[in-house]
Amino acid sequence: MENYTIEETERGTIPMTSYKFQEYNTKNVINIGTAGGWTKASTGYTFRNTTKKTKQLLTFLKKEQNLSKFTKPSKFWFYDLFFLDVLAHNEEGPNLFSSLFKKLKFKLFLNFR
Ligand SMILES: Cc1cc2nc3c(=O)[nH]c(=O)nc-3n(C[C@H](O)[C@H](O)[C@H](O)COP(=O)(O)OP(=O)(O)OC[C@H]3O[C@@H](n4cnc5c(N)ncnc54)[C@H](O)[C@@H]3O)c2cc1C
């Protein structure tokens, strides 16, 4: 398959971290997207989380004024923290991701984002 042209290339750095971005939110200001910690730490995906969080934010705003109360750490935040720790402390990262592809059912794998 050689019949293609590269129109654009992308480059960037995805913050794969469980840093507590939400601590920068205040009563009246909330950071959104990557700046708000909406990037999934273990994969770098943000779009899906942003869709989910935006809906949650709308529901939240109907009953609450204080924006610093919006973000609460979830068990998934902890799972990501744990996974990143494993990746950071051994060289099996590529094998770990390959085994996810091999062992998980494809639909379940796609949910990991
Ligand atoms: C190469 C690459 C591929 C990616 N692919 C995917 C993908 O397939 N799916 C996915 O879900 N996510 C992907 N991501 C993650 C991606 O970063 C997010 O999905 C999305 O771009 C985050 O949007 P955002 O608005 O939060 O941040 P950004 O897109 O980074 O936008 C923030 C904007 O704020 C501006 N800014 C920063 N500081 C200031 C300031 N002080 N004052 C004014 N402006 C400021 C920046 O210049 C930037 O324009 C990818 C990231 C990279 C780098």
PDB file of C-alpha atoms and ligand atoms in Angstrom:
ATOM      1  CA  MET A   1       0.000   0.000   0.000  1.00  0.00           C
ATOM      2  CA  GLU A   2       2.145   2.887  -1.261  1.00  0.00           C
ATOM      3  CA  ASN A   3      -0.469   4.997  -2.954  1.00  0.00           C
ATOM      4  CA  TYR A   4      -0.810   7.745  -0.366  1.00  0.00           C
ATOM      5  CA  THR A   5       0.557  11.159   0.513  1.00  0.00           C
ATOM      6  CA  ILE A   6       1.193  12.472   4.020  1.00  0.00           C
ATOM      7  CA  GLU A   7      -0.836  15.682   4.251  1.00  0.00           C
ATOM      8  CA  GLU A   8       0.001  16.539   7.844  1.00  0.00           C
ATOM      9  CA  THR A   9       1.996  15.099  10.711  1.00  0.00           C
ATOM     10  CA  GLU A  10       1.313  15.639  14.393  1.00  0.00           C
ATOM     11  CA  ARG A  11       3.707  15.962  17.242  1.00  0.00           C
ATOM     12  CA  GLY A  12       3.326  16.745  20.890  1.00  0.00           C
ATOM     13  CA  THR A  13       3.708  15.600  24.428  1.00  0.00           C
ATOM     14  CA  ILE A  14       0.874  14.011  26.337  1.00  0.00           C
ATOM     15  CA  PRO A  15       1.050  14.417  30.100  1.00  0.00           C
ATOM     16  CA  MET A  16       0.784  10.814  31.298  1.00  0.00           C
ATOM     17  CA  THR A  17       0.540  11.650  34.940  1.00  0.00           C
ATOM     18  CA  SER A  18      -1.783  11.366  37.887  1.00  0.00           C
ATOM     19  CA  TYR A  19      -0.812  14.866  39.004  1.00  0.00           C
ATOM     20  CA  LYS A  20      -3.687  16.465  40.900  1.00  0.00           C
ATOM     21  CA  PHE A  21      -4.545  19.187  38.349  1.00  0.00           C
ATOM     22  CA  GLN A  22      -7.884  19.741  40.102  1.00  0.00           C
ATOM     23  CA  GLU A  23      -6.104  21.353  43.039  1.00  0.00           C
ATOM     24  CA  TYR A  24      -5.800  24.465  40.839  1.00  0.00           C
ATOM     25  CA  ASN A  25      -9.574  24.793  40.588  1.00  0.00           C
ATOM     26  CA  THR A  26     -11.064  27.479  42.792  1.00  0.00           C
ATOM     27  CA  LYS A  27     -14.555  28.374  43.928  1.00  0.00           C
ATOM     28  CA  ASN A  28     -15.117  30.383  40.745  1.00  0.00           C
ATOM     29  CA  VAL A  29     -12.623  28.946  38.223  1.00  0.00           C
ATOM     30  CA  ILE A  30     -12.462  25.420  36.846  1.00  0.00           C
ATOM     31  CA  ASN A  31      -9.782  24.183  34.460  1.00  0.00           C
ATOM     32  CA  ILE A  32     -11.034  21.898  31.730  1.00  0.00           C
ATOM     33  CA  GLY A  33      -9.446  19.434  29.296  1.00  0.00           C
ATOM     34  CA  THR A  34      -5.844  18.476  29.865  1.00  0.00           C
ATOM     35  CA  ALA A  35      -5.323  21.464  32.164  1.00  0.00           C
ATOM     36  CA  GLY A  36      -8.174  20.210  34.323  1.00  0.00           C
ATOM     37  CA  GLY A  37      -6.771  16.694  34.596  1.00  0.00           C
ATOM     38  CA  TRP A  38      -9.255  15.235  32.092  1.00  0.00           C
ATOM     39  CA  THR A  39      -6.526  13.350  30.203  1.00  0.00           C
ATOM     40  CA  LYS A  40      -6.537   9.661  31.076  1.00  0.00           C
ATOM     41  CA  ALA A  41      -3.160   9.230  32.704  1.00  0.00           C
ATOM     42  CA  SER A  42      -2.395   5.755  31.394  1.00  0.00           C
ATOM     43  CA  THR A  43      -3.333   6.334  27.736  1.00  0.00           C
ATOM     44  CA  GLY A  44      -3.264  10.086  27.080  1.00  0.00           C
ATOM     45  CA  TYR A  45      -6.817  10.064  25.712  1.00  0.00           C
ATOM     46  CA  THR A  46      -8.783  13.183  26.542  1.00  0.00           C
ATOM     47  CA  PHE A  47     -11.667  13.579  24.092  1.00  0.00           C
ATOM     48  CA  ARG A  48     -13.846  10.847  25.613  1.00  0.00           C
ATOM     49  CA  ASN A  49     -13.287  12.059  29.176  1.00  0.00           C
ATOM     50  CA  THR A  50     -14.019  15.616  28.088  1.00  0.00           C
ATOM     51  CA  THR A  51     -17.410  14.586  26.670  1.00  0.00           C
ATOM     52  CA  LYS A  52     -18.249  12.718  29.875  1.00  0.00           C
ATOM     53  CA  LYS A  53     -16.989  15.432  32.213  1.00  0.00           C
ATOM     54  CA  THR A  54     -18.792  18.193  30.322  1.00  0.00           C
ATOM     55  CA  LYS A  55     -22.112  16.420  30.864  1.00  0.00           C
ATOM     56  CA  GLN A  56     -21.264  15.884  34.535  1.00  0.00           C
ATOM     57  CA  LEU A  57     -20.294  19.549  34.881  1.00  0.00           C
ATOM     58  CA  LEU A  58     -23.668  20.661  33.518  1.00  0.00           C
ATOM     59  CA  THR A  59     -25.511  18.466  36.030  1.00  0.00           C
ATOM     60  CA  PHE A  60     -23.207  19.689  38.816  1.00  0.00           C
ATOM     61  CA  LEU A  61     -23.790  23.367  37.972  1.00  0.00           C
ATOM     62  CA  LYS A  62     -27.556  22.948  38.320  1.00  0.00           C
ATOM     63  CA  LYS A  63     -27.205  22.270  42.040  1.00  0.00           C
ATOM     64  CA  GLU A  64     -23.788  23.516  43.140  1.00  0.00           C
ATOM     65  CA  GLN A  65     -21.935  26.847  42.844  1.00  0.00           C
ATOM     66  CA  ASN A  66     -18.511  26.022  44.281  1.00  0.00           C
ATOM     67  CA  LEU A  67     -16.431  24.733  41.339  1.00  0.00           C
ATOM     68  CA  SER A  68     -13.647  23.430  43.573  1.00  0.00           C
ATOM     69  CA  LYS A  69     -16.028  20.660  44.664  1.00  0.00           C
ATOM     70  CA  PHE A  70     -16.518  19.312  41.128  1.00  0.00           C
ATOM     71  CA  THR A  71     -13.594  16.893  40.828  1.00  0.00           C
ATOM     72  CA  LYS A  72     -13.335  13.948  43.179  1.00  0.00           C
ATOM     73  CA  PRO A  73     -10.636  11.304  42.735  1.00  0.00           C
ATOM     74  CA  SER A  74     -12.122   8.034  41.464  1.00  0.00           C
ATOM     75  CA  LYS A  75     -10.902   4.469  41.690  1.00  0.00           C
ATOM     76  CA  PHE A  76      -9.824   4.821  38.026  1.00  0.00           C
ATOM     77  CA  TRP A  77      -7.516   7.674  38.997  1.00  0.00           C
ATOM     78  CA  PHE A  78      -5.912   5.284  41.465  1.00  0.00           C
ATOM     79  CA  TYR A  79      -5.712   2.426  38.901  1.00  0.00           C
ATOM     80  CA  ASP A  80      -3.956   4.795  36.475  1.00  0.00           C
ATOM     81  CA  LEU A  81      -1.551   5.918  39.183  1.00  0.00           C
ATOM     82  CA  PHE A  82      -0.740   2.277  39.924  1.00  0.00           C
ATOM     83  CA  PHE A  83      -0.309   1.400  36.229  1.00  0.00           C
ATOM     84  CA  LEU A  84       1.989   4.389  35.620  1.00  0.00           C
ATOM     85  CA  ASP A  85       4.034   3.353  38.611  1.00  0.00           C
ATOM     86  CA  VAL A  86       4.471  -0.134  37.134  1.00  0.00           C
ATOM     87  CA  LEU A  87       5.473   1.382  33.765  1.00  0.00           C
ATOM     88  CA  ALA A  88       7.935   3.769  35.389  1.00  0.00           C
ATOM     89  CA  HIS A  89       9.707   1.126  37.425  1.00  0.00           C
ATOM     90  CA  ASN A  90      10.330  -1.623  34.910  1.00  0.00           C
ATOM     91  CA  GLU A  91      11.098  -2.011  31.244  1.00  0.00           C
ATOM     92  CA  GLU A  92       8.134  -4.207  30.431  1.00  0.00           C
ATOM     93  CA  GLY A  93       5.953  -1.326  29.185  1.00  0.00           C
ATOM     94  CA  PRO A  94       5.857  -2.376  25.507  1.00  0.00           C
ATOM     95  CA  ASN A  95       5.190  -6.019  26.506  1.00  0.00           C
ATOM     96  CA  LEU A  96       2.432  -4.949  28.881  1.00  0.00           C
ATOM     97  CA  PHE A  97       0.641  -3.030  26.131  1.00  0.00           C
ATOM     98  CA  SER A  98       1.164  -5.886  23.617  1.00  0.00           C
ATOM     99  CA  SER A  99      -0.300  -8.390  26.064  1.00  0.00           C
ATOM    100  CA  LEU A 100      -3.357  -6.146  26.512  1.00  0.00           C
ATOM    101  CA  PHE A 101      -3.885  -6.443  22.747  1.00  0.00           C
ATOM    102  CA  LYS A 102      -3.360 -10.216  22.796  1.00  0.00           C
ATOM    103  CA  LYS A 103      -5.286 -11.175  25.906  1.00  0.00           C
ATOM    104  CA  LEU A 104      -8.241  -8.827  26.133  1.00  0.00           C
ATOM    105  CA  LYS A 105     -11.349  -9.121  24.006  1.00  0.00           C
ATOM    106  CA  PHE A 106     -11.110  -6.349  21.398  1.00  0.00           C
ATOM    107  CA  LYS A 107     -14.240  -4.518  22.600  1.00  0.00           C
ATOM    108  CA  LEU A 108     -12.958  -4.513  26.169  1.00  0.00           C
ATOM    109  CA  PHE A 109      -9.572  -3.288  24.970  1.00  0.00           C
ATOM    110  CA  LEU A 110     -11.188  -0.365  23.147  1.00  0.00           C
ATOM    111  CA  ASN A 111     -12.880   0.623  26.404  1.00  0.00           C
ATOM    112  CA  PHE A 112      -9.418   1.188  27.893  1.00  0.00           C
ATOM    113  CA  ARG A 113      -9.040   4.814  26.816  1.00  0.00           C
TER     114      ARG A 113
HETATM  115  C1  LIG B   1       0.228  13.913  19.265  1.00  0.00           C
HETATM  116  C2  LIG B   1      -0.989  13.829  20.141  1.00  0.00           C
HETATM  117  C3  LIG B   1      -2.049  13.004  19.781  1.00  0.00           C
HETATM  118  C4  LIG B   1      -3.197  12.928  20.576  1.00  0.00           C
HETATM  119  N1  LIG B   1      -4.215  12.092  20.201  1.00  0.00           N
HETATM  120  C5  LIG B   1      -5.311  12.024  20.957  1.00  0.00           C
HETATM  121  C6  LIG B   1      -6.406  11.178  20.583  1.00  0.00           C
HETATM  122  O1  LIG B   1      -6.376  10.509  19.550  1.00  0.00           O
HETATM  123  N2  LIG B   1      -7.482  11.113  21.392  1.00  0.00           N
HETATM  124  C7  LIG B   1      -7.563  11.860  22.517  1.00  0.00           C
HETATM  125  O2  LIG B   1      -8.571  11.754  23.222  1.00  0.00           O
HETATM  126  N3  LIG B   1      -6.548  12.659  22.903  1.00  0.00           N
HETATM  127  C8  LIG B   1      -5.445  12.767  22.158  1.00  0.00           C
HETATM  128  N4  LIG B   1      -4.420  13.579  22.535  1.00  0.00           N
HETATM  129  C9  LIG B   1      -4.522  14.285  23.765  1.00  0.00           C
HETATM  130  C10 LIG B   1      -4.891  15.723  23.415  1.00  0.00           C
HETATM  131  O3  LIG B   1      -3.921  16.517  24.032  1.00  0.00           O
HETATM  132  C11 LIG B   1      -6.266  16.083  23.890  1.00  0.00           C
HETATM  133  O4  LIG B   1      -7.220  15.210  23.433  1.00  0.00           O
HETATM  134  C12 LIG B   1      -6.760  17.504  23.530  1.00  0.00           C
HETATM  135  O5  LIG B   1      -5.980  18.170  22.602  1.00  0.00           O
HETATM  136  C13 LIG B   1      -6.747  18.249  24.799  1.00  0.00           C
HETATM  137  O6  LIG B   1      -7.433  19.452  24.571  1.00  0.00           O
HETATM  138  P1  LIG B   1      -7.272  20.635  25.541  1.00  0.00           P
HETATM  139  O7  LIG B   1      -8.162  21.714  25.019  1.00  0.00           O
HETATM  140  O8  LIG B   1      -7.460  20.199  26.945  1.00  0.00           O
HETATM  141  O9  LIG B   1      -5.738  21.075  25.447  1.00  0.00           O
HETATM  142  P2  LIG B   1      -4.946  21.627  24.224  1.00  0.00           P
HETATM  143  O10 LIG B   1      -5.422  21.061  22.933  1.00  0.00           O
HETATM  144  O11 LIG B   1      -3.509  21.457  24.601  1.00  0.00           O
HETATM  145  O12 LIG B   1      -5.331  23.168  24.228  1.00  0.00           O
HETATM  146  C14 LIG B   1      -4.878  24.077  25.218  1.00  0.00           C
HETATM  147  C15 LIG B   1      -4.710  25.413  24.536  1.00  0.00           C
HETATM  148  O13 LIG B   1      -4.457  26.396  25.532  1.00  0.00           O
HETATM  149  C16 LIG B   1      -3.379  27.199  25.097  1.00  0.00           C
HETATM  150  N5  LIG B   1      -2.766  27.765  26.306  1.00  0.00           N
HETATM  151  C17 LIG B   1      -1.981  27.120  27.202  1.00  0.00           C
HETATM  152  N6  LIG B   1      -1.647  27.960  28.200  1.00  0.00           N
HETATM  153  C18 LIG B   1      -2.222  29.151  27.913  1.00  0.00           C
HETATM  154  C19 LIG B   1      -2.243  30.414  28.579  1.00  0.00           C
HETATM  155  N7  LIG B   1      -1.614  30.603  29.730  1.00  0.00           N
HETATM  156  N8  LIG B   1      -2.960  31.394  28.007  1.00  0.00           N
HETATM  157  C20 LIG B   1      -3.624  31.212  26.841  1.00  0.00           C
HETATM  158  N9  LIG B   1      -3.641  30.030  26.170  1.00  0.00           N
HETATM  159  C21 LIG B   1      -2.954  29.026  26.713  1.00  0.00           C
HETATM  160  C22 LIG B   1      -2.468  26.296  24.325  1.00  0.00           C
HETATM  161  O14 LIG B   1      -1.633  26.996  23.444  1.00  0.00           O
HETATM  162  C23 LIG B   1      -3.509  25.425  23.588  1.00  0.00           C
HETATM  163  O15 LIG B   1      -3.913  26.030  22.371  1.00  0.00           O
HETATM  164  C24 LIG B   1      -3.284  13.694  21.747  1.00  0.00           C
HETATM  165  C25 LIG B   1      -2.215  14.533  22.103  1.00  0.00           C
HETATM  166  C26 LIG B   1      -1.087  14.604  21.308  1.00  0.00           C
HETATM  167  C27 LIG B   1       0.030  15.508  21.719  1.00  0.00           C
END
